[in-house]
Short mmCIF file of C-alpha atoms in Angstrom, two decimals:
data_model
loop_
_atom_site.label_atom_id
_atom_site.label_comp_id
_atom_site.label_asym_id
_atom_site.label_seq_id
_atom_site.Cartn_x
_atom_site.Cartn_y
_atom_site.Cartn_z
CA MET A 105 0.00 0.00 0.00
CA ASP A 106 2.81 2.33 0.82
CA ALA A 107 6.47 3.11 0.19
CA ARG A 108 8.81 5.55 1.81
CA LEU A 109 11.71 6.78 -0.26
CA ILE A 110 14.43 8.67 1.58
CA ARG A 111 17.26 10.33 -0.24
CA MET A 112 20.05 11.81 1.82
CA GLY A 113 21.40 15.10 0.52
CA VAL A 114 24.79 15.82 2.07
CA LEU A 115 26.65 19.09 2.56
CA ALA A 116 29.70 18.87 4.81
CA ALA A 117 32.25 21.56 5.59
CA GLY A 118 35.41 21.08 7.41
CA LEU A 119 37.13 19.57 10.66
CA LEU A 120 38.74 16.96 13.54
CA GLY A 121 41.54 15.90 15.90
CA ALA A 122 44.47 13.61 16.68
CA ALA A 123 46.31 12.23 19.70
CA TRP A 124 47.44 14.19 22.77
CA PRO A 125 48.62 13.26 26.30
CA THR A 126 46.09 11.24 28.24
CA ALA A 127 43.91 12.60 31.00
CA ALA A 128 46.10 10.84 33.57
CA GLN A 129 49.05 13.02 32.55
CA GLN A 130 49.57 16.56 33.74
CA ARG A 131 48.28 19.24 31.41
CA THR A 132 50.87 21.05 29.36
CA PRO A 133 50.76 24.85 29.21
CA PHE A 134 49.31 24.58 25.71
CA GLN A 135 46.60 22.23 26.89
CA ALA A 136 45.75 24.57 29.73
CA LYS A 137 45.55 27.51 27.33
CA CYS A 138 43.32 25.62 24.94
CA GLU A 139 41.01 24.21 27.56
CA ASP A 140 40.75 27.36 29.67
CA THR A 141 40.61 30.13 27.08
CA ILE A 142 39.34 28.87 23.73
CA GLY A 143 35.71 28.58 24.85
CA GLN A 144 33.22 25.75 24.70
CA SER A 145 32.38 23.28 21.99
CA ILE A 146 29.00 23.89 20.41
CA SER A 147 26.70 21.43 18.69
CA VAL A 148 23.75 23.05 16.97
CA LEU A 149 21.13 20.67 15.67
CA SER A 150 17.89 21.65 13.99
CA ALA A 151 15.08 19.57 12.51
CA GLN A 152 12.59 21.02 10.08
CA GLN A 153 9.44 19.65 8.53
CA GLN A 154 7.90 21.38 5.56
CA GLY A 155 4.39 20.01 5.83
CA TYR A 156 2.64 17.69 3.42
CA ARG A 157 0.52 17.71 0.29
CA VAL A 158 -2.17 15.32 -0.87
CA ASP A 159 -2.21 14.33 -4.54
CA PRO A 160 -5.30 12.38 -5.71
CA THR A 161 -4.47 12.66 -9.43
CA ARG A 162 -2.29 9.61 -10.10
CA SER A 163 -3.59 6.22 -11.12
CA PHE A 164 -2.69 3.09 -9.21
CA TYR A 165 -0.53 2.15 -12.21
CA ASP A 166 1.51 5.31 -11.62
CA LEU A 167 1.75 4.67 -7.90
CA THR A 168 2.83 1.08 -8.46
CA ARG A 169 5.61 2.27 -10.75
CA LEU A 170 6.59 5.01 -8.30
CA LYS A 171 6.90 2.57 -5.44
CA GLY A 172 8.84 -0.03 -7.44
CA GLN A 173 9.63 -3.54 -6.19
CA SER A 174 5.99 -4.54 -6.16
CA ARG A 175 5.14 -8.18 -6.55
CA ALA A 176 3.23 -9.48 -9.56
CA ASN A 177 -0.45 -8.54 -9.48
CA GLU A 178 0.16 -6.24 -6.52
CA TRP A 179 -1.21 -2.73 -6.99
CA VAL A 180 -0.33 0.34 -4.97
CA LEU A 181 -3.46 2.30 -4.07
CA GLY A 182 -1.84 4.81 -1.75
CA LEU A 183 1.71 6.03 -1.24
CA THR A 184 3.51 8.33 1.17
CA HIS A 185 6.81 9.69 -0.09
CA THR A 186 9.41 12.05 1.29
CA ASP A 187 13.00 13.14 0.79
CA ALA A 188 15.20 13.62 3.84
CA ARG A 189 18.16 15.97 3.80
CA ILE A 190 21.13 15.92 6.17
CA ASP A 191 23.42 18.94 6.15
CA ILE A 192 26.52 19.12 8.36
CA LYS A 193 28.86 22.05 8.76
CA ALA A 194 31.80 21.98 11.13
CA GLY A 195 34.19 24.67 12.26
CA GLY A 196 35.50 26.21 15.44
CA ARG A 197 38.09 28.38 17.13
CA MET A 198 41.68 27.23 16.82
CA LEU A 199 44.99 27.82 18.61
CA GLN A 200 48.46 26.70 17.55
CA ASP A 201 51.61 25.92 19.56
CA ARG A 202 54.73 26.04 17.42
CA ALA A 203 56.88 24.62 20.23
CA SER A 204 54.93 21.36 20.38
CA GLY A 205 53.89 21.32 16.74
CA TYR A 206 50.23 20.88 17.72
CA GLU A 207 47.06 22.85 17.31
CA CYS A 208 43.76 22.67 19.10
CA ILE A 209 40.30 23.36 17.87
CA MET A 210 37.06 23.77 19.81
CA PRO A 211 34.51 22.33 17.40
CA ARG A 212 31.25 23.88 16.39
CA ILE A 213 29.08 21.29 14.67
CA ASP A 214 25.92 22.42 12.88
CA VAL A 215 23.55 19.65 11.80
CA SER A 216 20.30 20.20 9.94
CA LEU A 217 17.76 17.42 9.44
CA THR A 218 14.99 18.26 7.00
CA TYR A 219 12.00 16.53 5.52
CA LEU A 220 11.00 18.07 2.22
CA PRO A 221 7.22 18.36 1.79
CA ILE A 222 5.77 14.90 2.32
CA MET A 223 3.67 13.73 -0.60
CA VAL A 224 0.60 11.67 0.19
CA TYR A 225 -0.91 9.97 -2.87
CA VAL A 226 -4.30 8.29 -3.10
CA SER A 227 -5.18 6.53 -6.33
CA ARG A 228 -7.45 8.62 -8.53
CA GLU A 229 -9.67 5.59 -8.97
CA PHE A 230 -10.96 6.42 -5.49
CA PRO A 231 -12.63 9.85 -5.75
CA PRO A 232 -12.44 12.10 -2.67
CA GLY A 233 -15.46 11.60 -0.49
CA THR A 234 -15.88 7.91 -1.22
CA CYS A 235 -15.54 5.26 1.45
CA SER A 236 -12.47 3.71 -0.22
CA TYR A 237 -10.78 7.10 -0.46
CA ARG A 238 -11.31 7.68 3.25
CA GLU A 239 -9.94 4.24 4.16
CA VAL A 240 -6.82 4.57 1.98
CA MET A 241 -6.27 8.12 3.23
CA ALA A 242 -6.56 6.99 6.85
CA HIS A 243 -3.90 4.37 6.18
CA GLU A 244 -1.58 6.93 4.59
CA MET A 245 -2.14 9.33 7.49
CA ARG A 246 -0.62 6.71 9.77
CA HIS A 247 2.51 6.80 7.63
CA LEU A 248 2.48 10.59 7.63
CA LYS A 249 2.20 10.76 11.41
CA THR A 250 5.05 8.28 11.73
CA TYR A 251 7.30 10.60 9.76
CA GLN A 252 6.18 13.64 11.71
CA ASP A 253 6.71 11.95 15.08
CA PHE A 254 10.01 10.38 14.12
CA LEU A 255 11.98 13.48 13.13
CA PRO A 256 12.13 15.11 16.59
CA GLN A 257 13.05 11.74 18.08
CA ALA A 258 15.95 11.38 15.65
CA GLU A 259 17.00 14.94 16.43
CA ALA A 260 17.12 14.19 20.15
CA ARG A 261 19.26 11.07 19.67
CA VAL A 262 21.72 12.80 17.38
CA ARG A 263 21.91 15.81 19.70
CA ALA A 264 22.75 13.58 22.67
CA ALA A 265 25.43 11.72 20.72
CA LEU A 266 27.07 14.95 19.54
CA ALA A 267 27.03 16.37 23.06
CA LYS A 268 28.67 13.24 24.44
CA ARG A 269 31.42 13.27 21.80
CA PHE A 270 32.28 16.96 21.72
CA ALA A 271 31.36 18.11 25.23
CA GLY A 272 33.77 20.61 26.69
CA LYS A 273 37.15 19.51 25.39
CA PRO A 274 39.13 20.80 22.43
CA LEU A 275 40.50 18.44 19.81
CA TYR A 276 44.23 18.23 19.13
CA ALA A 277 46.17 17.47 15.97
CA PRO A 278 49.52 18.29 14.43
CA ILE A 279 49.57 21.80 13.05
CA GLY A 280 47.67 22.03 9.79
CA GLN A 281 45.76 18.77 10.30
CA ALA A 282 42.96 19.53 12.76
CA GLN A 283 40.34 20.59 10.24
CA ALA A 284 41.12 17.74 7.86
CA SER A 285 41.02 15.27 10.73
CA LEU A 286 37.66 16.57 11.92
CA GLN A 287 36.28 16.40 8.39
CA ARG A 288 37.30 12.76 8.18
CA GLU A 289 35.42 12.05 11.38
CA ILE A 290 32.36 13.84 10.02
CA ASP A 291 32.49 11.95 6.72
CA ARG A 292 33.42 8.51 8.04
CA SER A 293 31.56 8.40 11.34
CA TRP A 294 28.96 11.09 11.84
CA MET A 295 27.34 11.17 8.44
CA PRO A 296 26.89 7.37 8.31
CA TYR A 297 25.63 7.39 11.90
CA ILE A 298 23.02 10.08 11.20
CA LYS A 299 21.92 8.32 8.02
CA ARG A 300 21.38 5.14 10.02
CA GLU A 301 19.37 7.04 12.60
CA MET A 302 17.19 8.63 9.93
CA ALA A 303 16.67 5.29 8.20
CA LYS A 304 15.20 3.76 11.35
CA VAL A 305 11.87 5.27 10.36
CA GLU A 306 11.62 2.59 7.69
CA LEU A 307 11.18 -0.13 10.33
CA LEU A 308 8.32 1.84 11.85
CA GLN A 309 6.72 2.33 8.44
CA ALA A 310 7.05 -1.33 7.53
CA ALA A 311 5.25 -2.26 10.75
CA ILE A 312 2.17 -0.43 9.44
CA ASP A 313 2.01 -2.38 6.18
CA THR A 314 1.25 -5.78 7.63
CA PRO A 315 -0.52 -8.60 5.76
CA GLN A 316 -3.38 -8.16 8.22
CA GLU A 317 -3.70 -4.49 7.30
CA TYR A 318 -3.71 -5.29 3.59
CA ALA A 319 -6.35 -7.96 4.16
CA ARG A 320 -8.49 -5.51 6.12
CA LEU A 321 -8.27 -2.85 3.40
CA GLY A 322 -9.28 -5.40 0.82
CA LYS A 323 -12.59 -6.00 2.59
CA VAL A 324 -13.66 -2.47 3.56
CA CYS A 325 -16.39 -0.41 1.96
CA GLY A 326 -18.44 -3.30 0.69
CA GLY A 327 -15.65 -4.61 -1.51
CA GLU A 328 -14.93 -1.35 -3.39
CA VAL A 329 -11.19 -2.03 -3.32
CA GLN A 330 -11.61 -5.56 -4.60
CA SER A 331 -13.96 -4.39 -7.33
CA LEU A 332 -11.15 -2.19 -8.59
CA LEU A 333 -8.47 -4.84 -8.40
CA ARG A 334 -10.36 -7.91 -9.61
CA PRO A 335 -10.50 -6.99 -13.33
CA LYS A 336 -6.78 -6.17 -13.28
CA ARG A 337 -5.87 -9.50 -11.72
CA ARG A 338 -7.52 -11.35 -14.57
CA ASN A 339 -5.22 -9.60 -17.08
#
């Protein structure tokens, strides 16, 4: 009945750090200067939803093609579709110590999670106002609500993870390498992690499209859905 297509758009700008004496060792003057004067790390995370639109103009043939991966003789009567965007920018204040050959950076990580307008499709074979239209729309509204509820939850998890990683301490690297090192961490660790978090919504969506739910929809409204599908199944 439904498919959720998430495309991750990625914008990443620069940063992260290398090795330095362990916490058990006494702070060097450079460490003290970095930790006491450079300020605090900042993680700014925002999540934005841009609403939804209902499109009742496409046929179930169109929706079946749009979903893709449908089984033979399986028709898509409703579809909820969105694109998710993840943008990460990283920067921060930096100090250098020529004597040690190291630099420190206090990261500022800006993460934006966005759902583009969510498209809710109901097959045009079910005119608005009919029983079948209401039933299919009610099913799609469950998918819509799942998206809407999920985004702030993902934001909270990512925010907590960023705070744990970057809380309070500068990052150290040989001079000239801090930003490149941070960028590697963003690209190799944080972007994949956030993508995985955002993709968890698919498990919630799949839980809505159960065989029992499909069977129920096939019997509602005095068989209106079946009356649409039965001629197509004979072809």
